[in-house]
Short mmCIF file of C-alpha atoms and ligand atoms in Angstrom, two decimals:
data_model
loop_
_atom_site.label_atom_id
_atom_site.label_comp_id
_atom_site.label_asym_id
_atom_site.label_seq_id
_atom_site.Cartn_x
_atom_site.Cartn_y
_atom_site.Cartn_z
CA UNK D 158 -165.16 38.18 -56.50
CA UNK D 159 -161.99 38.56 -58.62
CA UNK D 160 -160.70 35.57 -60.23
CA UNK D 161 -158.87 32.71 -58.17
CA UNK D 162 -154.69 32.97 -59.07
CA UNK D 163 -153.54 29.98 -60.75
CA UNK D 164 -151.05 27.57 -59.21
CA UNK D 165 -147.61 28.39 -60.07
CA UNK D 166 -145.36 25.90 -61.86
CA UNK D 167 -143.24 24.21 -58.72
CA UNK D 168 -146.58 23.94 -57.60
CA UNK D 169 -148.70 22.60 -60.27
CA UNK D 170 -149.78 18.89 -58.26
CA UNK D 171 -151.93 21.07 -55.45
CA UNK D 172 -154.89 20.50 -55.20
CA UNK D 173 -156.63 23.92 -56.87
CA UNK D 174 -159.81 23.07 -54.76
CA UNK D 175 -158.41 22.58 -51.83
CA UNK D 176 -155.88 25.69 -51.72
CA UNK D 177 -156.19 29.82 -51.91
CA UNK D 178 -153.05 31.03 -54.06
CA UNK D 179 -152.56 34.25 -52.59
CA UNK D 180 -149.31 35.07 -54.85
CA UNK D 181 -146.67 32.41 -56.84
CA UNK D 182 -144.68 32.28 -53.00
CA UNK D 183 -148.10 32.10 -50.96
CA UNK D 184 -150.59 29.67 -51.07
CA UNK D 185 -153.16 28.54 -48.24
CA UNK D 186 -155.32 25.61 -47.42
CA UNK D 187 -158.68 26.42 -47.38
CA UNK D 188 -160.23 25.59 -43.84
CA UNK D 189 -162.90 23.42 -45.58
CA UNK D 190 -160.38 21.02 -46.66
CA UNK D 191 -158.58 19.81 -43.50
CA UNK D 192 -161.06 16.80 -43.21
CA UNK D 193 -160.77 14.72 -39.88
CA UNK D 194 -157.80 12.51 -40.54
CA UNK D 195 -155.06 13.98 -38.84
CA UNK D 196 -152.70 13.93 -41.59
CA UNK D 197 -152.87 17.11 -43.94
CA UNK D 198 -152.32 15.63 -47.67
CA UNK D 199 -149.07 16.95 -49.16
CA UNK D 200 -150.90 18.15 -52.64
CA UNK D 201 -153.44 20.69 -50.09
CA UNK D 202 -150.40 21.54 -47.65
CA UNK D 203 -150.01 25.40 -47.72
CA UNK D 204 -146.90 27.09 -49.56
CA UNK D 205 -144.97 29.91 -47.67
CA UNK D 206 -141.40 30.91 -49.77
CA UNK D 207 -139.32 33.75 -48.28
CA UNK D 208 -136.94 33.77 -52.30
CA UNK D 209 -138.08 32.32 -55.17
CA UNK D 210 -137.99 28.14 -55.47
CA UNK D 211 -134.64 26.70 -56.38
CA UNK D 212 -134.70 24.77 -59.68
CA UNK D 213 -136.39 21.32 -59.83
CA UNK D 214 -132.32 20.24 -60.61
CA UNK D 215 -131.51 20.06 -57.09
CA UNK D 216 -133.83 16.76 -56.63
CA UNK D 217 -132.34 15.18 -59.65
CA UNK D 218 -129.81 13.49 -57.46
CA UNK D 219 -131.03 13.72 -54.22
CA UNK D 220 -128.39 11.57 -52.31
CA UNK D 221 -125.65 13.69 -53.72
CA UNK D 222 -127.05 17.04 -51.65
CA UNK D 223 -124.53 18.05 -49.53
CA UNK D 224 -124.55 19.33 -45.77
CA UNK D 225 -122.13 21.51 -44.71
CA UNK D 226 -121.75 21.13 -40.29
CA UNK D 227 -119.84 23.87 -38.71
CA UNK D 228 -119.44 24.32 -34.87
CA UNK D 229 -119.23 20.57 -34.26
CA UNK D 230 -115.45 18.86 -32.69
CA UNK D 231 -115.28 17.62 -36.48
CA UNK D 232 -116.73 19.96 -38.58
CA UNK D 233 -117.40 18.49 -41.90
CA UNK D 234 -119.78 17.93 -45.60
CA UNK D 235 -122.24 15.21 -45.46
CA UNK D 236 -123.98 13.60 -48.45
CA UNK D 237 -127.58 12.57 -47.75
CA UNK D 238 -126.53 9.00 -48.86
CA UNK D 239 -124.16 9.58 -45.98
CA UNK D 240 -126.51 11.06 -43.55
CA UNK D 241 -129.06 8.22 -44.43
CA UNK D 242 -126.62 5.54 -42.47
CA UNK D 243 -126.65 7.94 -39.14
CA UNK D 244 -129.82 7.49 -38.22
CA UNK D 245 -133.29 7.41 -38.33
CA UNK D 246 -136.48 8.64 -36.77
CA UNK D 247 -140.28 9.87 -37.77
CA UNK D 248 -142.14 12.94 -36.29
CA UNK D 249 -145.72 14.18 -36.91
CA UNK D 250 -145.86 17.96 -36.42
CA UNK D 251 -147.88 20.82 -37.34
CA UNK D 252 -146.08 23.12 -39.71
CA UNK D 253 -147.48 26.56 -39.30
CA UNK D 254 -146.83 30.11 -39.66
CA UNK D 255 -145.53 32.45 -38.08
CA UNK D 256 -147.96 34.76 -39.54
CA UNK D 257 -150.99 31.91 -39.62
CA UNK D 258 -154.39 34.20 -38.32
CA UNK D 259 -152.35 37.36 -39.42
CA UNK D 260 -156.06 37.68 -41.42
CA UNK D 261 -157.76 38.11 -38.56
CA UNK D 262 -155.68 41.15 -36.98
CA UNK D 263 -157.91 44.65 -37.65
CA UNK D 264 -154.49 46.29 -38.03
CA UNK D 265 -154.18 44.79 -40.97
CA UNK D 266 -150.38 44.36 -40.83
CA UNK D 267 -148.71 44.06 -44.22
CA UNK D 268 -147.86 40.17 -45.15
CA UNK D 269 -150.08 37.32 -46.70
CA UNK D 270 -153.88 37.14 -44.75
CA UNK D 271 -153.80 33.89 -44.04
CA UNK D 272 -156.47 32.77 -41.67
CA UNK D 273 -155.70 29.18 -40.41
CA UNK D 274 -154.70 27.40 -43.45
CA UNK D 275 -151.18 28.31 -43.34
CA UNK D 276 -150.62 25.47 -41.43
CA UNK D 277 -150.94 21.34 -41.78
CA UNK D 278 -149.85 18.06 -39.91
CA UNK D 279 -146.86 16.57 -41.67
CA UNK D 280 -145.05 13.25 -40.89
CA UNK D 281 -141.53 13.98 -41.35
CA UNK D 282 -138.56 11.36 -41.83
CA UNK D 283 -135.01 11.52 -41.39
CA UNK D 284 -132.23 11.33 -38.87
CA UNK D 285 -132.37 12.98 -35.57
CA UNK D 286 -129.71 16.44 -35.33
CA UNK D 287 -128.47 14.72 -32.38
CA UNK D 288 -127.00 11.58 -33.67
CA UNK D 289 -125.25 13.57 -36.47
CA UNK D 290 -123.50 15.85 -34.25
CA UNK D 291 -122.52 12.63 -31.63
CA UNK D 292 -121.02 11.23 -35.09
CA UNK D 293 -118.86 14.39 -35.52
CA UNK D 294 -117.85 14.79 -31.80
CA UNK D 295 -120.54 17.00 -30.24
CA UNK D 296 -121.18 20.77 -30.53
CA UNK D 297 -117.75 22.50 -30.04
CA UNK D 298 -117.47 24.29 -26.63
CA UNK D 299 -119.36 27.62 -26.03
CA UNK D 300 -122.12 26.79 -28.79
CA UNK D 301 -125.45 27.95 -27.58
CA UNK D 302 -127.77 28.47 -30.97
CA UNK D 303 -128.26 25.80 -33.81
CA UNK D 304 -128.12 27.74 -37.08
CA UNK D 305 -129.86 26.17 -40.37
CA UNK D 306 -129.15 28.03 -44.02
CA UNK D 307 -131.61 27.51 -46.84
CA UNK D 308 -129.87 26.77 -50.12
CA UNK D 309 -131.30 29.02 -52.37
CA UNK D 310 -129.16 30.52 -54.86
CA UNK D 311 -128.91 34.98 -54.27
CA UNK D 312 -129.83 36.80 -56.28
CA UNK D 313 -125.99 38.43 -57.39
CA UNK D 314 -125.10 42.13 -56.52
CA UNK D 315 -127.03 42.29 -53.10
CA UNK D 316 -125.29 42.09 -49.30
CA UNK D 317 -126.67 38.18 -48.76
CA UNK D 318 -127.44 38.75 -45.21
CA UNK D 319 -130.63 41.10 -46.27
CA UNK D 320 -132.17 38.11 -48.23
CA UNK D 321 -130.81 34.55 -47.12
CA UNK D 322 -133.09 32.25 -45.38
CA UNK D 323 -130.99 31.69 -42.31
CA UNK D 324 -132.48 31.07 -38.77
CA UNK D 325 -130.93 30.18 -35.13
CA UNK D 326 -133.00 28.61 -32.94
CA UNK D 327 -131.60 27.76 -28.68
CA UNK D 328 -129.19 25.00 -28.64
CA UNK D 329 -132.47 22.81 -26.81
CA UNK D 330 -134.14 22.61 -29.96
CA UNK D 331 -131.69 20.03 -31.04
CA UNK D 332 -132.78 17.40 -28.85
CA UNK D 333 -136.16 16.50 -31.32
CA UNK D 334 -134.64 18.34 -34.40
CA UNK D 335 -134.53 16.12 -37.51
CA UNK D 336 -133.07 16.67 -41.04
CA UNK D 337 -135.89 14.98 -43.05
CA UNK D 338 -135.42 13.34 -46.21
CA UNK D 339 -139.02 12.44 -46.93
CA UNK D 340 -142.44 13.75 -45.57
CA UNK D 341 -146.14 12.14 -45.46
CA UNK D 342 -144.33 9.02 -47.31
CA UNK D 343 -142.25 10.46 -49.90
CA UNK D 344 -139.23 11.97 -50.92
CA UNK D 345 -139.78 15.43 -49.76
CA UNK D 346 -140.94 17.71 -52.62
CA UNK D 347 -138.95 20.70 -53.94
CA UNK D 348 -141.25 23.06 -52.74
CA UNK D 349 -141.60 21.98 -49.30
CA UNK D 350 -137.77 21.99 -49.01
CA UNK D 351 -136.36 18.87 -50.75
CA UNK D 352 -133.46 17.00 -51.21
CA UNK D 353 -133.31 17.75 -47.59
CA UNK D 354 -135.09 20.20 -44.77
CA UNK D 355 -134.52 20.59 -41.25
CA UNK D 356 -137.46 19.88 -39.49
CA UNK D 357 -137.58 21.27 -35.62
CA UNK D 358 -140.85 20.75 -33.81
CA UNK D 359 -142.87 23.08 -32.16
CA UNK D 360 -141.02 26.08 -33.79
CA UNK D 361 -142.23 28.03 -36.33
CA UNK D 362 -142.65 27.49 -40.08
CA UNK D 363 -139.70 29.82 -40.54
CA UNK D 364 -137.64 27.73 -38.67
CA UNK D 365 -137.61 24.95 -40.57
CA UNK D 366 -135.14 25.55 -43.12
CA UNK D 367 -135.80 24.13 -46.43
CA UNK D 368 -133.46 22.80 -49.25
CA UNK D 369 -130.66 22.98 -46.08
CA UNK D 370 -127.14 23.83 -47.57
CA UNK D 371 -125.80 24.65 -43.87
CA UNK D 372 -125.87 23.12 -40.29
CA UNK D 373 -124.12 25.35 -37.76
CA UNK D 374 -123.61 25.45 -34.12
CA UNK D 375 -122.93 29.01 -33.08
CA UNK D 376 -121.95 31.02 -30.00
CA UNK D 377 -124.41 34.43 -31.72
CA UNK D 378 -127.60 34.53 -33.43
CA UNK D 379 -127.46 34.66 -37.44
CA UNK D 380 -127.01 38.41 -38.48
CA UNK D 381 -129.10 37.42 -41.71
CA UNK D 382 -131.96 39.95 -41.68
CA UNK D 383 -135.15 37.41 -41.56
CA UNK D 384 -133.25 36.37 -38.39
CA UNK D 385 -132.02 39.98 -36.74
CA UNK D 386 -135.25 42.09 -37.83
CA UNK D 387 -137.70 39.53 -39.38
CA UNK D 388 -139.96 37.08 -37.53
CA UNK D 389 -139.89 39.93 -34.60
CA UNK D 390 -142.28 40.34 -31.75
CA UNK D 391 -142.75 44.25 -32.13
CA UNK D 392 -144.81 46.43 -30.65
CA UNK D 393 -147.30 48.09 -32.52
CA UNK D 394 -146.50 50.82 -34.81
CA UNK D 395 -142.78 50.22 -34.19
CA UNK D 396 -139.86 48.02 -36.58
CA UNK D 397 -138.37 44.88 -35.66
CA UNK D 398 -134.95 44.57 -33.74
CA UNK D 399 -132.86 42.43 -32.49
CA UNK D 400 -133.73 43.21 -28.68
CA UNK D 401 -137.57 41.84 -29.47
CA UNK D 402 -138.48 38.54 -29.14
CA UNK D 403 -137.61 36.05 -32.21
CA UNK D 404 -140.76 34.67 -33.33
CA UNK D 405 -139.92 30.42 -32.27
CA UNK D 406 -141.86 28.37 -29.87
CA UNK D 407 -145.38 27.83 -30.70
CA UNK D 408 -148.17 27.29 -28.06
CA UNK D 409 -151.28 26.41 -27.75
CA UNK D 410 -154.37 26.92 -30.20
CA UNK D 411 -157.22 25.13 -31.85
CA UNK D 412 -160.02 25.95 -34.95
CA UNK D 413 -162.92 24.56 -35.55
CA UNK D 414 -163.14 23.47 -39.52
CA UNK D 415 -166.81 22.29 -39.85
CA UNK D 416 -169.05 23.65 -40.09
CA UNK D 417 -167.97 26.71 -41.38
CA UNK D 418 -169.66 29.61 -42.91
CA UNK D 419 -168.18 28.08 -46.56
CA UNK D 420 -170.22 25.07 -46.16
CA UNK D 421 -173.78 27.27 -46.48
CA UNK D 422 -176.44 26.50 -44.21
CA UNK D 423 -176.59 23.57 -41.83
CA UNK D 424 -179.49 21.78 -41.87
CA UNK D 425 -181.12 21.65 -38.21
CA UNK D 426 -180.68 19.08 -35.68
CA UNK D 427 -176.94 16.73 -35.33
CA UNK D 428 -173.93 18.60 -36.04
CA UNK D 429 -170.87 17.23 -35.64
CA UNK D 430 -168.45 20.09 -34.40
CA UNK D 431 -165.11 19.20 -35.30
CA UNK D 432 -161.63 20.81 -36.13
CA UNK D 433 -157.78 20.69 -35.10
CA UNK D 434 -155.93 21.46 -31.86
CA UNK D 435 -152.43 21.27 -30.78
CA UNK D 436 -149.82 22.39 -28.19
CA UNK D 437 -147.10 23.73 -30.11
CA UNK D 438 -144.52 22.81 -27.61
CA UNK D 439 -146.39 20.89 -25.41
CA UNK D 440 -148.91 17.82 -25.93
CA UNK D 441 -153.00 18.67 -25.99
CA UNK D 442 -155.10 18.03 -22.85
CA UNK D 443 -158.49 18.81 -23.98
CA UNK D 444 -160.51 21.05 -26.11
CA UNK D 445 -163.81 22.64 -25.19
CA UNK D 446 -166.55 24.14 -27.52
CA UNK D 447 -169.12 26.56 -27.08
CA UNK D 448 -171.81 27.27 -29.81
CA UNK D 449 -172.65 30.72 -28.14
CA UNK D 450 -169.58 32.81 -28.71
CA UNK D 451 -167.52 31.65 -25.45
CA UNK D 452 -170.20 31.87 -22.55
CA UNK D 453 -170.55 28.65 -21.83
CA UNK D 454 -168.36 25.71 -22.88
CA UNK D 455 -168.69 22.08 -23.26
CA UNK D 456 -166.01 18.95 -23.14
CA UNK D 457 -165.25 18.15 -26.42
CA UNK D 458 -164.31 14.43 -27.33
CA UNK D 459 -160.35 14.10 -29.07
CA UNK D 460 -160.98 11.56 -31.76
CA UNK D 461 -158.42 9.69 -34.51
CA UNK D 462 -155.19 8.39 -33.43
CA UNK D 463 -152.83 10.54 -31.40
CA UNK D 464 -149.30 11.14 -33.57
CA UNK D 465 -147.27 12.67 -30.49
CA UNK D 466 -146.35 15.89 -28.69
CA UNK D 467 -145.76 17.82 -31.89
CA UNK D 468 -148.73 16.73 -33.83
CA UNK D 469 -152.42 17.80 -33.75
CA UNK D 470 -155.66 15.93 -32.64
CA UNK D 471 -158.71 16.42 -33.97
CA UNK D 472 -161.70 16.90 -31.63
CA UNK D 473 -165.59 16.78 -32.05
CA UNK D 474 -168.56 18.11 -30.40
CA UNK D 475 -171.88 16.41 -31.07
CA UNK D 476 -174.48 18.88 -30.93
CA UNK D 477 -177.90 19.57 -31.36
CA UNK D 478 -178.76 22.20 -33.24
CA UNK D 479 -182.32 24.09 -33.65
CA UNK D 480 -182.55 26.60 -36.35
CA UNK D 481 -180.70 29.51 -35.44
CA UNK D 482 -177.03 31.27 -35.85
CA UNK D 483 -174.10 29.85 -33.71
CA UNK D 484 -171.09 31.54 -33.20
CA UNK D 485 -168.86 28.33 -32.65
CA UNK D 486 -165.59 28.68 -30.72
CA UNK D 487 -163.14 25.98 -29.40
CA UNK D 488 -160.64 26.66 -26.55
CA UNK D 489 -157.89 24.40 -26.23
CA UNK D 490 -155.95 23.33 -23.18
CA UNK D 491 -152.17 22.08 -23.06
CA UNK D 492 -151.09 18.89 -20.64
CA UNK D 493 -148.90 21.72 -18.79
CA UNK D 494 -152.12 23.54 -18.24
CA UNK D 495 -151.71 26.53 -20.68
CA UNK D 496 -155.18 27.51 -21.88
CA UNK D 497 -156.10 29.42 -25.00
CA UNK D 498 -156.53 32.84 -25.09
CA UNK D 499 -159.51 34.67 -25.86
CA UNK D 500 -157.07 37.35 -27.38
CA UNK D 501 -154.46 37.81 -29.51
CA UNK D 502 -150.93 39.20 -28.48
CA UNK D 503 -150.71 42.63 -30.83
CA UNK D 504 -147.73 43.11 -32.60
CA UNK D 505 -146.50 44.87 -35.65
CA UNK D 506 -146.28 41.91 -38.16
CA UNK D 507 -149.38 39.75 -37.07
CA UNK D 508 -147.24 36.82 -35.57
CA UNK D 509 -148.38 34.06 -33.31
CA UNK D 510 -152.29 34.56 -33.18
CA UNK D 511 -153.86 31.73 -31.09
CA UNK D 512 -156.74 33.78 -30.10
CA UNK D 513 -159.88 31.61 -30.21
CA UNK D 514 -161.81 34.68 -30.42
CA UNK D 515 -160.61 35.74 -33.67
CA UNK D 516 -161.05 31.87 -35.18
CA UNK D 517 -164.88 31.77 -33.56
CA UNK D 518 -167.15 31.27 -37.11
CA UNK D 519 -170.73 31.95 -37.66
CA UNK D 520 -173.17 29.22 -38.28
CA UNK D 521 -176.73 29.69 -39.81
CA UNK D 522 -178.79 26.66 -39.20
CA UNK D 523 -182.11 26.61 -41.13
N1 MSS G 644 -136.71 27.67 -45.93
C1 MSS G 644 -136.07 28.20 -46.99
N2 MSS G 644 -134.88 27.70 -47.39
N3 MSS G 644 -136.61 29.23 -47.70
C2 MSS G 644 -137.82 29.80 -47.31
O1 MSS G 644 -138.25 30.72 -47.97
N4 MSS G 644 -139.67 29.80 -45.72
C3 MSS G 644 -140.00 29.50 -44.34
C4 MSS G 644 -139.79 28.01 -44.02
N5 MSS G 644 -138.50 27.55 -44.46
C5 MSS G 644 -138.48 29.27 -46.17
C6 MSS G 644 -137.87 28.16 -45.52
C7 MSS G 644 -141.37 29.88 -43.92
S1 MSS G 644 -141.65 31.46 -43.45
C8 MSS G 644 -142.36 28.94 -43.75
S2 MSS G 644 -143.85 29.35 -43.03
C9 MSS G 644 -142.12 27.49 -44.10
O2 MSS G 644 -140.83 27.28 -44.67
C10 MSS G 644 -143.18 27.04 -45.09
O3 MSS G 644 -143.00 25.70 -45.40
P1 MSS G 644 -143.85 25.02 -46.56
O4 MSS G 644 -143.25 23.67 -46.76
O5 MSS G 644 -145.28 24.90 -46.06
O6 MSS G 644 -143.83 25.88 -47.77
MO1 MSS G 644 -143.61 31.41 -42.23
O7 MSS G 644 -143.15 31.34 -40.50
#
């Protein structure tokens, strides 16, 4: 096996055991460190970066970060010391990927392989979209996307709109959207999009803007590239366009993360099946299991405390197993009674796969 990469520099505190560095923008948690509270510790969090990391200078003075809001009655900049007296709220949600299980596609489409551990359940603090925009007179008439800008500094020479991070996500999204100052109980780090990140739940990674120079409220969709051909729902073989689906809502999926073929052989007898599930949009119902590759299923249990709509439970299945192999599957089910697929929805860049097929593992018990 070739050498594991070494953490790059803005992110030196991961955990090296805990993580797969794919490249310095790319780094994954490994599915045998998720554990089975809930939370996913900030130094094993995965790393996705669309431009390189500003400099660590912009958390220097982290209540001086301004926000620029456009498309408001009163458009105008906001300090963070300034947004800090509008409001304040906390969400648990599961960050992922868009391209999370892009690994498991046999097209191979190009992009990082991630399996599952592009993804992790993150409390986020700050103050909710909504009261900031009240504050400045509500979202000026004919508005009907919310439009977040990254503030990394371009590269100089180059049309901006073919690199900026710049997403627009339906005016709705608003309602639970928070820009988030601090995340699993601190100031949120430079390379998960401090001073300031806009956090909106149930939406893609790529749709939380980090380091978040730009707040607008727009009548079109950004014409920055990541937003008009990236993150695209294409069909197979073809490019993405505007006319295809923007990869947003999330829905529902599960894993299992123990045991797992990385943990070696199980010894015989209890097993305690357990891993993640969540709704995306939507709150989870219920998770089944099934130890023989999906023909039959049993009731797992949801266990730990439940952190909201956006967040995800874990679940457990106490088995007993006799030597053998296992191929161990979970299946989970959404309170508005979406089910899990067995299959994956192809498409060109390996987006949104919540196939609990492709996440099944293979367990040797001796
Ligand atoms: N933001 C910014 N500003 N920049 C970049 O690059 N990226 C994306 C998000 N945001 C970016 C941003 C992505 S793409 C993702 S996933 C996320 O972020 C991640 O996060 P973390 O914190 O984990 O790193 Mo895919 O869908």
């Amino acid at each position: 096996a070739p050498a594991a990469k070494p953490l790059p520099g803005y992110a030196s505190f991961k955990n090296a055991d805990a993580v797969i560095v794919h490249s310095s923008t790319t780094i994954e948690t490994k599915r045998s460190a998720f554990g089975s509270s809930v939370v996913t510790p900030t130094n094993q969090l995965y790393v996705r970066n669309n431009l390189p990391t500003p400099p660590e200078s912009i958390v220097a003075d982290r209540d001086a970060w301004k926000l620029q809001i456009d498309g408001v009655k009163k458009p105008r900049q906001l300090s963070l010391a300034e947004l800090k007296t509008m409001g304040l709220e906390t969400v648990t949600m599961v960050l992922q990927c868009s391209g999370n299980g892009r690994g498991f596609f046999p097209s191979k489409p190009s992009g990082t392989q991630w399996t599952v551990g592009a993804a992790g359940c993150v409390v986020w603090s700050g103050v909710p979209v909504r009261e900031v925009i009240k504050a400045l007179g509500g979202v000026a008439d004919g508005m009907v996307y919310m439009t977040g800008t990254g503030g990394e500094v371009l590269p100089a020479g180059i049309d901006p709109k073919t690199v900026m991070v710049e997403r627009s996500v339906p005016l709705a999204a608003m309602e639970d959207a928070l820009l988030a100052w601090e995340m699993n109980g601190e100031p949120v780090s430079l390379v998960h999009g401090g001073p300031l990140r806009l956090i909106v739940p149930g939406y893609t990674g790529v749709n939380n803007i980090k380091y978040i120079k730009q707040l607008a409220f727009t009548a079109k969709e950004s014409e920055a590239h990541i937003m008009s051909h990236g993150y695209r729902i294409s069909p197979p073989g073809s490019k993405g366009d505007p006319s295809q689906p923007s990869v947003q809502e999330m829905s529902v999926k599960s894993w299992i993360n123990s045991p797992i073929p990385e943990d070696g052989n199980q010894a015989a007898g209890k097993v305690q099946i357990q891993g993640v599930a969540f709704g995306g949009m939507n709150a989870v119902k219920g998770v089944e299991v099934s130890t023989d590759g999906g023909k039959t299923w049993k009731q797992a249990r949801l266990i730990g405390p439940d952190m909201g709509k956006y967040a995800w439970r874990q679940f457990v299945l106490q088995a007993e197993l006799p030597k053998g192999t296992y191929r161990l599957a979970s299946r989970a089910t959404d309170d508005k009674g979406n089910v899990q697929p067995e299959t994956r929805g192809e498409n060109q860049s390996g987006y949104n796969n919540t196939s609990w097929a492709d996440h099944a593992v293979t367990v040797t018990v001796a």
